[in-house]
PDB file of C-alpha atoms and ligand atoms in Angstrom:
ATOM      1  CA  UNK A  10    -161.930  14.532 280.021  1.00  0.00           C
ATOM      2  CA  UNK A  11    -163.083  14.694 276.421  1.00  0.00           C
ATOM      3  CA  UNK A  12    -160.122  12.405 275.501  1.00  0.00           C
ATOM      4  CA  UNK A  13    -161.750   9.654 277.549  1.00  0.00           C
ATOM      5  CA  UNK A  14    -164.608   9.648 275.051  1.00  0.00           C
ATOM      6  CA  UNK A  15    -162.276   8.274 272.382  1.00  0.00           C
ATOM      7  CA  UNK A  16    -162.302   4.961 274.260  1.00  0.00           C
ATOM      8  CA  UNK A  17    -165.651   5.105 275.972  1.00  0.00           C
ATOM      9  CA  UNK A  18    -169.212   6.242 275.409  1.00  0.00           C
ATOM     10  CA  UNK A  19    -169.273   8.360 278.548  1.00  0.00           C
ATOM     11  CA  UNK A  20    -167.190  10.119 281.190  1.00  0.00           C
ATOM     12  CA  UNK A  21    -168.162  11.297 284.676  1.00  0.00           C
ATOM     13  CA  UNK A  22    -166.547  13.331 287.419  1.00  0.00           C
ATOM     14  CA  UNK A  23    -167.377  14.168 291.006  1.00  0.00           C
ATOM     15  CA  UNK A  24    -167.026  17.948 291.105  1.00  0.00           C
ATOM     16  CA  UNK A  25    -168.899  21.207 290.721  1.00  0.00           C
ATOM     17  CA  UNK A  26    -170.640  20.943 287.339  1.00  0.00           C
ATOM     18  CA  UNK A  27    -169.723  24.451 286.156  1.00  0.00           C
ATOM     19  CA  UNK A  28    -166.037  23.880 286.953  1.00  0.00           C
ATOM     20  CA  UNK A  29    -166.191  20.438 285.319  1.00  0.00           C
ATOM     21  CA  UNK A  30    -167.650  21.862 282.101  1.00  0.00           C
ATOM     22  CA  UNK A  31    -164.872  24.462 282.014  1.00  0.00           C
ATOM     23  CA  UNK A  32    -162.432  21.619 281.269  1.00  0.00           C
ATOM     24  CA  UNK A  33    -164.252  20.780 278.025  1.00  0.00           C
ATOM     25  CA  UNK A  34    -163.231  22.311 274.696  1.00  0.00           C
ATOM     26  CA  UNK A  35    -165.133  25.417 273.622  1.00  0.00           C
ATOM     27  CA  UNK A  36    -168.081  24.726 271.311  1.00  0.00           C
ATOM     28  CA  UNK A  37    -168.028  20.980 271.945  1.00  0.00           C
ATOM     29  CA  UNK A  38    -171.454  20.346 273.528  1.00  0.00           C
ATOM     30  CA  UNK A  39    -174.463  19.738 271.305  1.00  0.00           C
ATOM     31  CA  UNK A  40    -176.998  19.545 274.156  1.00  0.00           C
ATOM     32  CA  UNK A  41    -176.683  20.598 277.759  1.00  0.00           C
ATOM     33  CA  UNK A  42    -179.606  18.868 279.448  1.00  0.00           C
ATOM     34  CA  UNK A  43    -180.037  19.061 283.186  1.00  0.00           C
ATOM     35  CA  UNK A  44    -182.235  19.485 286.151  1.00  0.00           C
ATOM     36  CA  UNK A  45    -180.587  21.765 288.715  1.00  0.00           C
ATOM     37  CA  UNK A  46    -181.640  21.828 292.362  1.00  0.00           C
ATOM     38  CA  UNK A  47    -185.153  23.340 292.345  1.00  0.00           C
ATOM     39  CA  UNK A  48    -185.653  26.742 293.983  1.00  0.00           C
ATOM     40  CA  UNK A  49    -186.442  26.346 297.687  1.00  0.00           C
ATOM     41  CA  UNK A  50    -186.575  22.535 297.556  1.00  0.00           C
ATOM     42  CA  UNK A  51    -185.007  21.022 300.655  1.00  0.00           C
ATOM     43  CA  UNK A  52    -183.140  17.943 299.508  1.00  0.00           C
ATOM     44  CA  UNK A  53    -180.245  15.744 300.671  1.00  0.00           C
ATOM     45  CA  UNK A  54    -178.026  17.669 298.267  1.00  0.00           C
ATOM     46  CA  UNK A  55    -178.863  21.097 299.717  1.00  0.00           C
ATOM     47  CA  UNK A  56    -181.183  24.029 299.024  1.00  0.00           C
ATOM     48  CA  UNK A  57    -180.919  26.755 296.387  1.00  0.00           C
ATOM     49  CA  UNK A  58    -183.217  29.459 297.790  1.00  0.00           C
ATOM     50  CA  UNK A  59    -185.043  31.568 295.222  1.00  0.00           C
ATOM     51  CA  UNK A  60    -183.316  34.682 296.596  1.00  0.00           C
ATOM     52  CA  UNK A  61    -179.906  33.200 295.644  1.00  0.00           C
ATOM     53  CA  UNK A  62    -181.027  31.122 292.664  1.00  0.00           C
ATOM     54  CA  UNK A  63    -179.736  33.325 289.863  1.00  0.00           C
ATOM     55  CA  UNK A  64    -176.339  33.683 291.587  1.00  0.00           C
ATOM     56  CA  UNK A  65    -176.074  29.910 292.028  1.00  0.00           C
ATOM     57  CA  UNK A  66    -177.042  29.004 288.487  1.00  0.00           C
ATOM     58  CA  UNK A  67    -175.156  31.816 286.703  1.00  0.00           C
ATOM     59  CA  UNK A  68    -171.723  30.103 286.617  1.00  0.00           C
ATOM     60  CA  UNK A  69    -173.342  27.116 284.841  1.00  0.00           C
ATOM     61  CA  UNK A  70    -174.972  29.290 282.197  1.00  0.00           C
ATOM     62  CA  UNK A  71    -171.792  31.352 281.699  1.00  0.00           C
ATOM     63  CA  UNK A  72    -169.882  28.160 280.905  1.00  0.00           C
ATOM     64  CA  UNK A  73    -172.719  26.728 278.807  1.00  0.00           C
ATOM     65  CA  UNK A  74    -172.606  29.793 276.553  1.00  0.00           C
ATOM     66  CA  UNK A  75    -168.898  29.137 275.975  1.00  0.00           C
ATOM     67  CA  UNK A  76    -169.000  25.342 275.610  1.00  0.00           C
ATOM     68  CA  UNK A  77    -172.113  24.834 273.492  1.00  0.00           C
ATOM     69  CA  UNK A  78    -171.640  24.404 269.761  1.00  0.00           C
ATOM     70  CA  UNK A  79    -173.103  27.178 267.627  1.00  0.00           C
ATOM     71  CA  UNK A  80    -175.918  24.761 266.718  1.00  0.00           C
ATOM     72  CA  UNK A  81    -176.247  23.638 270.347  1.00  0.00           C
ATOM     73  CA  UNK A  82    -179.155  23.692 272.767  1.00  0.00           C
ATOM     74  CA  UNK A  83    -179.709  24.249 276.459  1.00  0.00           C
ATOM     75  CA  UNK A  84    -182.531  22.452 278.233  1.00  0.00           C
ATOM     76  CA  UNK A  85    -183.245  23.097 281.888  1.00  0.00           C
ATOM     77  CA  UNK A  86    -185.961  21.108 283.638  1.00  0.00           C
ATOM     78  CA  UNK A  87    -187.057  22.877 286.796  1.00  0.00           C
ATOM     79  CA  UNK A  88    -190.052  23.491 289.010  1.00  0.00           C
ATOM     80  CA  UNK A  89    -190.989  26.867 290.432  1.00  0.00           C
ATOM     81  CA  UNK A  90    -191.443  25.938 294.055  1.00  0.00           C
ATOM     82  CA  UNK A  91    -192.909  28.125 296.767  1.00  0.00           C
ATOM     83  CA  UNK A  92    -191.566  30.552 299.306  1.00  0.00           C
ATOM     84  CA  UNK A  93    -192.116  29.512 302.926  1.00  0.00           C
ATOM     85  CA  UNK A  94    -195.332  30.848 304.495  1.00  0.00           C
ATOM     86  CA  UNK A  95    -194.990  33.164 307.485  1.00  0.00           C
ATOM     87  CA  UNK A  96    -197.534  34.249 310.083  1.00  0.00           C
ATOM     88  CA  UNK A  97    -198.380  37.198 307.791  1.00  0.00           C
ATOM     89  CA  UNK A  98    -197.948  35.687 304.308  1.00  0.00           C
ATOM     90  CA  UNK A  99    -199.243  32.699 302.401  1.00  0.00           C
ATOM     91  CA  UNK A 100    -196.781  30.481 300.593  1.00  0.00           C
ATOM     92  CA  UNK A 101    -196.145  32.422 297.386  1.00  0.00           C
ATOM     93  CA  UNK A 102    -195.102  30.763 294.140  1.00  0.00           C
ATOM     94  CA  UNK A 103    -191.583  31.812 293.210  1.00  0.00           C
ATOM     95  CA  UNK A 104    -191.145  33.577 289.849  1.00  0.00           C
ATOM     96  CA  UNK A 105    -187.428  32.889 289.713  1.00  0.00           C
ATOM     97  CA  UNK A 106    -187.829  30.350 286.898  1.00  0.00           C
ATOM     98  CA  UNK A 107    -189.545  32.978 284.753  1.00  0.00           C
ATOM     99  CA  UNK A 108    -186.758  35.421 285.689  1.00  0.00           C
ATOM    100  CA  UNK A 109    -184.144  32.852 284.632  1.00  0.00           C
ATOM    101  CA  UNK A 110    -185.947  32.295 281.310  1.00  0.00           C
ATOM    102  CA  UNK A 111    -185.948  36.030 280.569  1.00  0.00           C
ATOM    103  CA  UNK A 112    -182.286  36.326 281.566  1.00  0.00           C
ATOM    104  CA  UNK A 113    -181.329  33.427 279.296  1.00  0.00           C
ATOM    105  CA  UNK A 114    -182.384  35.633 276.381  1.00  0.00           C
ATOM    106  CA  UNK A 115    -181.596  39.098 277.642  1.00  0.00           C
ATOM    107  CA  UNK A 116    -178.397  38.487 279.602  1.00  0.00           C
ATOM    108  CA  UNK A 117    -176.872  35.376 278.028  1.00  0.00           C
ATOM    109  CA  UNK A 118    -178.156  35.840 274.462  1.00  0.00           C
ATOM    110  CA  UNK A 119    -179.836  32.437 274.043  1.00  0.00           C
ATOM    111  CA  UNK A 120    -182.990  32.135 271.955  1.00  0.00           C
ATOM    112  CA  UNK A 121    -186.146  30.568 273.350  1.00  0.00           C
ATOM    113  CA  UNK A 122    -187.325  27.531 271.403  1.00  0.00           C
ATOM    114  CA  UNK A 123    -190.140  27.084 273.907  1.00  0.00           C
ATOM    115  CA  UNK A 124    -190.995  26.670 277.541  1.00  0.00           C
ATOM    116  CA  UNK A 125    -192.543  23.238 277.574  1.00  0.00           C
ATOM    117  CA  UNK A 126    -194.660  21.847 280.359  1.00  0.00           C
ATOM    118  CA  UNK A 127    -194.251  18.428 281.933  1.00  0.00           C
ATOM    119  CA  UNK A 128    -197.599  17.437 283.394  1.00  0.00           C
ATOM    120  CA  UNK A 129    -197.118  14.902 286.155  1.00  0.00           C
ATOM    121  CA  UNK A 130    -199.884  12.334 286.132  1.00  0.00           C
ATOM    122  CA  UNK A 131    -199.102  11.156 289.658  1.00  0.00           C
ATOM    123  CA  UNK A 132    -197.949  14.338 291.433  1.00  0.00           C
ATOM    124  CA  UNK A 133    -196.907  14.135 295.058  1.00  0.00           C
ATOM    125  CA  UNK A 134    -199.719  15.757 297.107  1.00  0.00           C
ATOM    126  CA  UNK A 135    -198.505  18.980 298.728  1.00  0.00           C
ATOM    127  CA  UNK A 136    -201.493  19.569 301.002  1.00  0.00           C
ATOM    128  CA  UNK A 137    -201.629  23.189 299.765  1.00  0.00           C
ATOM    129  CA  UNK A 138    -204.725  25.125 300.801  1.00  0.00           C
ATOM    130  CA  UNK A 139    -203.850  28.510 299.249  1.00  0.00           C
ATOM    131  CA  UNK A 140    -203.407  27.403 295.629  1.00  0.00           C
ATOM    132  CA  UNK A 141    -204.036  24.289 293.569  1.00  0.00           C
ATOM    133  CA  UNK A 142    -201.828  21.212 293.902  1.00  0.00           C
ATOM    134  CA  UNK A 143    -198.530  21.334 292.010  1.00  0.00           C
ATOM    135  CA  UNK A 144    -198.754  19.049 288.999  1.00  0.00           C
ATOM    136  CA  UNK A 145    -196.313  20.407 286.415  1.00  0.00           C
ATOM    137  CA  UNK A 146    -192.703  21.377 285.844  1.00  0.00           C
ATOM    138  CA  UNK A 147    -191.143  23.608 283.208  1.00  0.00           C
ATOM    139  CA  UNK A 148    -188.614  22.673 280.537  1.00  0.00           C
ATOM    140  CA  UNK A 149    -186.759  25.822 279.468  1.00  0.00           C
ATOM    141  CA  UNK A 150    -185.613  25.038 275.929  1.00  0.00           C
ATOM    142  CA  UNK A 151    -183.137  27.480 274.386  1.00  0.00           C
ATOM    143  CA  UNK A 152    -180.988  27.526 271.269  1.00  0.00           C
ATOM    144  CA  UNK A 153    -177.570  29.115 271.033  1.00  0.00           C
ATOM    145  CA  UNK A 154    -178.262  30.203 267.482  1.00  0.00           C
ATOM    146  CA  UNK A 155    -181.192  32.438 266.497  1.00  0.00           C
ATOM    147  CA  UNK A 156    -181.919  30.006 263.658  1.00  0.00           C
ATOM    148  CA  UNK A 157    -182.092  26.360 264.657  1.00  0.00           C
ATOM    149  CA  UNK A 158    -183.042  22.969 263.349  1.00  0.00           C
ATOM    150  CA  UNK A 159    -184.701  20.230 265.361  1.00  0.00           C
ATOM    151  CA  UNK A 160    -185.413  16.618 264.435  1.00  0.00           C
ATOM    152  CA  UNK A 161    -189.196  16.865 264.500  1.00  0.00           C
ATOM    153  CA  UNK A 162    -189.694  13.528 262.772  1.00  0.00           C
ATOM    154  CA  UNK A 163    -187.844  11.793 265.612  1.00  0.00           C
ATOM    155  CA  UNK A 164    -190.280  13.039 268.242  1.00  0.00           C
ATOM    156  CA  UNK A 165    -193.580  12.621 266.448  1.00  0.00           C
ATOM    157  CA  UNK A 166    -196.347  11.020 268.474  1.00  0.00           C
ATOM    158  CA  UNK A 167    -199.130   8.557 267.676  1.00  0.00           C
ATOM    159  CA  UNK A 168    -202.259  10.087 266.170  1.00  0.00           C
ATOM    160  CA  UNK A 169    -205.347   9.988 268.338  1.00  0.00           C
ATOM    161  CA  UNK A 170    -208.140   7.766 267.014  1.00  0.00           C
ATOM    162  CA  UNK A 171    -210.189  10.962 266.610  1.00  0.00           C
ATOM    163  CA  UNK A 172    -207.659  12.565 264.244  1.00  0.00           C
ATOM    164  CA  UNK A 173    -207.228   9.361 262.219  1.00  0.00           C
ATOM    165  CA  UNK A 174    -211.025   9.294 261.763  1.00  0.00           C
ATOM    166  CA  UNK A 175    -211.058  12.979 260.768  1.00  0.00           C
ATOM    167  CA  UNK A 176    -208.298  12.457 258.209  1.00  0.00           C
ATOM    168  CA  UNK A 177    -210.266   9.543 256.740  1.00  0.00           C
ATOM    169  CA  UNK A 178    -213.544  11.411 256.453  1.00  0.00           C
ATOM    170  CA  UNK A 179    -212.735  15.076 256.069  1.00  0.00           C
ATOM    171  CA  UNK A 180    -212.061  16.903 252.834  1.00  0.00           C
ATOM    172  CA  UNK A 181    -209.894  19.982 253.385  1.00  0.00           C
ATOM    173  CA  UNK A 182    -211.053  23.024 251.385  1.00  0.00           C
ATOM    174  CA  UNK A 183    -209.252  26.285 250.640  1.00  0.00           C
ATOM    175  CA  UNK A 184    -210.529  29.159 252.760  1.00  0.00           C
ATOM    176  CA  UNK A 185    -212.302  31.955 250.916  1.00  0.00           C
ATOM    177  CA  UNK A 186    -209.794  34.479 252.369  1.00  0.00           C
ATOM    178  CA  UNK A 187    -206.889  32.545 250.815  1.00  0.00           C
ATOM    179  CA  UNK A 188    -205.246  31.997 254.223  1.00  0.00           C
ATOM    180  CA  UNK A 189    -204.946  28.258 253.931  1.00  0.00           C
ATOM    181  CA  UNK A 190    -202.268  25.848 252.948  1.00  0.00           C
ATOM    182  CA  UNK A 191    -204.592  23.784 250.741  1.00  0.00           C
ATOM    183  CA  UNK A 192    -205.220  25.272 247.295  1.00  0.00           C
ATOM    184  CA  UNK A 193    -207.913  22.832 246.171  1.00  0.00           C
ATOM    185  CA  UNK A 194    -210.248  20.375 247.853  1.00  0.00           C
ATOM    186  CA  UNK A 195    -208.319  17.346 248.977  1.00  0.00           C
ATOM    187  CA  UNK A 196    -208.013  14.597 251.532  1.00  0.00           C
ATOM    188  CA  UNK A 197    -204.865  14.751 253.638  1.00  0.00           C
ATOM    189  CA  UNK A 198    -203.188  11.541 254.665  1.00  0.00           C
ATOM    190  CA  UNK A 199    -201.734  11.190 258.166  1.00  0.00           C
ATOM    191  CA  UNK A 200    -197.925  11.281 258.236  1.00  0.00           C
ATOM    192  CA  UNK A 201    -196.717   7.649 258.531  1.00  0.00           C
ATOM    193  CA  UNK A 202    -194.177   8.819 261.145  1.00  0.00           C
ATOM    194  CA  UNK A 203    -196.933  10.151 263.406  1.00  0.00           C
ATOM    195  CA  UNK A 204    -198.515  13.460 264.373  1.00  0.00           C
ATOM    196  CA  UNK A 205    -196.520  16.624 265.013  1.00  0.00           C
ATOM    197  CA  UNK A 206    -195.207  16.742 268.588  1.00  0.00           C
ATOM    198  CA  UNK A 207    -196.785  19.078 271.135  1.00  0.00           C
ATOM    199  CA  UNK A 208    -195.118  21.229 273.778  1.00  0.00           C
ATOM    200  CA  UNK A 209    -196.675  19.365 276.675  1.00  0.00           C
ATOM    201  CA  UNK A 210    -195.265  16.106 278.019  1.00  0.00           C
ATOM    202  CA  UNK A 211    -197.514  13.961 280.199  1.00  0.00           C
ATOM    203  CA  UNK A 212    -196.461  11.016 282.257  1.00  0.00           C
ATOM    204  CA  UNK A 213    -195.721   9.573 285.634  1.00  0.00           C
ATOM    205  CA  UNK A 214    -193.040  10.658 288.080  1.00  0.00           C
ATOM    206  CA  UNK A 215    -190.216   8.141 288.597  1.00  0.00           C
ATOM    207  CA  UNK A 216    -189.970   6.239 291.776  1.00  0.00           C
ATOM    208  CA  UNK A 217    -186.681   6.778 293.622  1.00  0.00           C
ATOM    209  CA  UNK A 218    -183.710   5.160 291.917  1.00  0.00           C
ATOM    210  CA  UNK A 219    -180.686   4.164 294.001  1.00  0.00           C
ATOM    211  CA  UNK A 220    -181.711   6.514 296.804  1.00  0.00           C
ATOM    212  CA  UNK A 221    -181.662   9.750 294.760  1.00  0.00           C
ATOM    213  CA  UNK A 222    -184.512  12.072 295.744  1.00  0.00           C
ATOM    214  CA  UNK A 223    -185.140  13.612 292.329  1.00  0.00           C
ATOM    215  CA  UNK A 224    -184.709  10.913 289.700  1.00  0.00           C
ATOM    216  CA  UNK A 225    -186.325  11.879 286.431  1.00  0.00           C
ATOM    217  CA  UNK A 226    -188.294   9.542 284.196  1.00  0.00           C
ATOM    218  CA  UNK A 227    -186.308   8.585 281.074  1.00  0.00           C
ATOM    219  CA  UNK A 228    -188.928   9.943 278.688  1.00  0.00           C
ATOM    220  CA  UNK A 229    -188.034  13.543 279.613  1.00  0.00           C
ATOM    221  CA  UNK A 230    -184.368  13.672 278.481  1.00  0.00           C
ATOM    222  CA  UNK A 231    -185.176  11.216 275.673  1.00  0.00           C
ATOM    223  CA  UNK A 232    -187.474  13.707 273.925  1.00  0.00           C
ATOM    224  CA  UNK A 233    -184.919  16.518 273.874  1.00  0.00           C
ATOM    225  CA  UNK A 234    -181.933  14.311 273.038  1.00  0.00           C
ATOM    226  CA  UNK A 235    -183.828  12.947 270.037  1.00  0.00           C
ATOM    227  CA  UNK A 236    -184.980  16.433 269.015  1.00  0.00           C
ATOM    228  CA  UNK A 237    -181.629  18.202 269.198  1.00  0.00           C
ATOM    229  CA  UNK A 238    -178.797  15.697 268.674  1.00  0.00           C
ATOM    230  CA  UNK A 239    -177.696  12.926 266.349  1.00  0.00           C
ATOM    231  CA  UNK A 240    -175.734   9.719 266.993  1.00  0.00           C
ATOM    232  CA  UNK A 241    -172.229  10.485 268.310  1.00  0.00           C
ATOM    233  CA  UNK A 242    -173.092  14.032 269.447  1.00  0.00           C
ATOM    234  CA  UNK A 243    -172.057  15.108 272.931  1.00  0.00           C
ATOM    235  CA  UNK A 244    -174.742  15.485 275.628  1.00  0.00           C
ATOM    236  CA  UNK A 245    -173.669  16.967 278.978  1.00  0.00           C
ATOM    237  CA  UNK A 246    -175.525  17.046 282.306  1.00  0.00           C
ATOM    238  CA  UNK A 247    -173.800  19.221 284.939  1.00  0.00           C
ATOM    239  CA  UNK A 248    -176.288  18.114 287.653  1.00  0.00           C
ATOM    240  CA  UNK A 249    -176.197  14.417 286.818  1.00  0.00           C
ATOM    241  CA  UNK A 250    -177.799  12.957 289.981  1.00  0.00           C
ATOM    242  CA  UNK A 251    -178.715   9.325 289.385  1.00  0.00           C
ATOM    243  CA  UNK A 252    -177.634   9.585 285.736  1.00  0.00           C
ATOM    244  CA  UNK A 253    -180.980   9.529 283.901  1.00  0.00           C
ATOM    245  CA  UNK A 254    -179.763  11.880 281.143  1.00  0.00           C
ATOM    246  CA  UNK A 255    -176.752   9.626 280.564  1.00  0.00           C
ATOM    247  CA  UNK A 256    -178.858   6.464 280.386  1.00  0.00           C
ATOM    248  CA  UNK A 257    -181.107   8.116 277.777  1.00  0.00           C
ATOM    249  CA  UNK A 258    -178.115   9.478 275.810  1.00  0.00           C
ATOM    250  CA  UNK A 259    -176.294   6.128 275.732  1.00  0.00           C
ATOM    251  CA  UNK A 260    -179.427   4.243 274.656  1.00  0.00           C
ATOM    252  CA  UNK A 261    -179.656   6.662 271.716  1.00  0.00           C
ATOM    253  CA  UNK A 262    -175.940   6.213 270.880  1.00  0.00           C
ATOM    254  CA  UNK A 263    -174.892   9.713 271.886  1.00  0.00           C
ATOM    255  CA  UNK A 264    -171.745  10.429 273.915  1.00  0.00           C
ATOM    256  CA  UNK A 265    -172.317  11.600 277.474  1.00  0.00           C
ATOM    257  CA  UNK A 266    -170.419  13.577 280.098  1.00  0.00           C
ATOM    258  CA  UNK A 267    -171.894  14.075 283.569  1.00  0.00           C
ATOM    259  CA  UNK A 268    -170.920  15.861 286.782  1.00  0.00           C
ATOM    260  CA  UNK A 269    -172.270  15.809 290.303  1.00  0.00           C
ATOM    261  CA  UNK A 270    -170.821  17.030 293.573  1.00  0.00           C
ATOM    262  CA  UNK A 271    -171.926  13.956 295.512  1.00  0.00           C
ATOM    263  CA  UNK A 272    -169.709  10.920 295.123  1.00  0.00           C
ATOM    264  CA  UNK A 273    -172.336   8.272 295.843  1.00  0.00           C
ATOM    265  CA  UNK A 274    -174.537   9.680 293.036  1.00  0.00           C
ATOM    266  CA  UNK A 275    -171.609   9.581 290.609  1.00  0.00           C
ATOM    267  CA  UNK A 276    -170.904   5.961 291.572  1.00  0.00           C
ATOM    268  CA  UNK A 277    -174.546   4.961 291.279  1.00  0.00           C
ATOM    269  CA  UNK A 278    -174.916   6.704 287.916  1.00  0.00           C
ATOM    270  CA  UNK A 279    -171.809   4.898 286.665  1.00  0.00           C
ATOM    271  CA  UNK A 280    -173.372   1.565 287.666  1.00  0.00           C
ATOM    272  CA  UNK A 281    -176.443   2.482 285.628  1.00  0.00           C
ATOM    273  CA  UNK A 282    -174.300   3.321 282.582  1.00  0.00           C
ATOM    274  CA  UNK A 283    -172.329   0.072 282.811  1.00  0.00           C
ATOM    275  CA  UNK A 284    -175.603  -1.846 283.062  1.00  0.00           C
ATOM    276  CA  UNK A 285    -177.191   0.012 280.156  1.00  0.00           C
ATOM    277  CA  UNK A 286    -174.192  -0.606 277.876  1.00  0.00           C
ATOM    278  CA  UNK A 287    -174.118  -4.361 278.581  1.00  0.00           C
ATOM    279  CA  UNK A 288    -174.714  -6.396 275.471  1.00  0.00           C
ATOM    280  CA  UNK A 289    -173.637  -3.659 273.041  1.00  0.00           C
TER     281      UNK A 289
HETATM  282  C1  LIG B 328    -182.612  17.656 290.617  1.00  0.00           C
HETATM  283  S1  LIG B 328    -181.201  16.695 290.900  1.00  0.00           S
HETATM  284  C2  LIG B 328    -180.863  15.969 289.323  1.00  0.00           C
HETATM  285  C3  LIG B 328    -181.529  14.640 289.153  1.00  0.00           C
HETATM  286  C4  LIG B 328    -181.201  13.915 287.870  1.00  0.00           C
HETATM  287  N1  LIG B 328    -181.762  14.593 286.714  1.00  0.00           N
HETATM  288  C5  LIG B 328    -181.687  12.469 287.925  1.00  0.00           C
HETATM  289  O1  LIG B 328    -182.515  12.056 287.099  1.00  0.00           O
HETATM  290  O2  LIG B 328    -181.273  11.766 288.838  1.00  0.00           O
HETATM  291  C6  LIG B 328    -179.934  17.883 291.076  1.00  0.00           C
HETATM  292  C7  LIG B 328    -178.554  17.331 291.271  1.00  0.00           C
HETATM  293  O3  LIG B 328    -177.624  18.428 291.235  1.00  0.00           O
HETATM  294  C8  LIG B 328    -176.529  18.107 292.066  1.00  0.00           C
HETATM  295  N2  LIG B 328    -175.771  19.345 292.363  1.00  0.00           N
HETATM  296  C9  LIG B 328    -176.076  20.349 293.220  1.00  0.00           C
HETATM  297  N3  LIG B 328    -175.159  21.329 293.161  1.00  0.00           N
HETATM  298  C10 LIG B 328    -174.242  20.937 292.234  1.00  0.00           C
HETATM  299  C11 LIG B 328    -173.056  21.512 291.700  1.00  0.00           C
HETATM  300  N4  LIG B 328    -172.632  22.722 292.106  1.00  0.00           N
HETATM  301  N5  LIG B 328    -172.384  20.830 290.755  1.00  0.00           N
HETATM  302  C12 LIG B 328    -172.788  19.605 290.334  1.00  0.00           C
HETATM  303  N6  LIG B 328    -173.913  19.015 290.792  1.00  0.00           N
HETATM  304  C13 LIG B 328    -174.624  19.673 291.726  1.00  0.00           C
HETATM  305  C14 LIG B 328    -177.164  17.425 293.266  1.00  0.00           C
HETATM  306  O4  LIG B 328    -176.230  16.634 293.963  1.00  0.00           O
HETATM  307  C15 LIG B 328    -178.295  16.605 292.586  1.00  0.00           C
HETATM  308  O5  LIG B 328    -177.894  15.287 292.343  1.00  0.00           O
END
């Protein structure tokens, strides 16, 4: 499959994503970015119950550990959904995502860069009466190596008007206890590339694309592709769905390989890639 990338920017296959990744050379993937089926979510493409979640996702992580480059990253976007209520129990939030995060370090030997939060500005109302409405998802961000480098300058954000004003007016002074990075009174200029990024992403949820029930907004994969890869690097999504990760990767001139078990999704994603490469 990797040979196809010599003549094309991307390759896709309709198959189990873990088995598909097994065909790739060891240490070839710079970023594995994907959004697996969410625990307990009933979708057209099936349900991964929280009780079976670790068993279902394990083959993907086993292969990821083998196929990621030593300077590679794993990014899993997922939402901890709820257990079904019964006559005796309220609907309890599943902790399987937290369990997966701990296992990524303790069992698979990855290193946690962060668990970032995607705050959804237009969450779908759940009608919950035993907890607050769901309005965020988690992005489990792990590095294969204990020492990593990310492209912070590529994901800087605009300064708020408040911080620009503060920079203009405020003189930074050394602290009397010496615990300060300024040694003498000075004004600090804002970085022309923008403010340091934060570990919270805010934005709207995508509307359905091509009939897929869980299409992500482009800004999610974009952030992590920019942060962890350079032009020409290989990005892989083993749960490709409507192909959002691929569209983001191709726009940023990365190579992309995607897998999904459902043929119509693979066809629809391919249409999106062809469209996004038009005019190159
Ligand atoms: C949450 S969706 C991904 C959505 C995608 N990020 C997008 O923006 O469209 C999960 C996807 O995983 C796929 N899937 C489920 N089990 C799979 C497996 N064993 N191998 C490959 N894909 C699988 C489903 O068909 C579904 O499209």
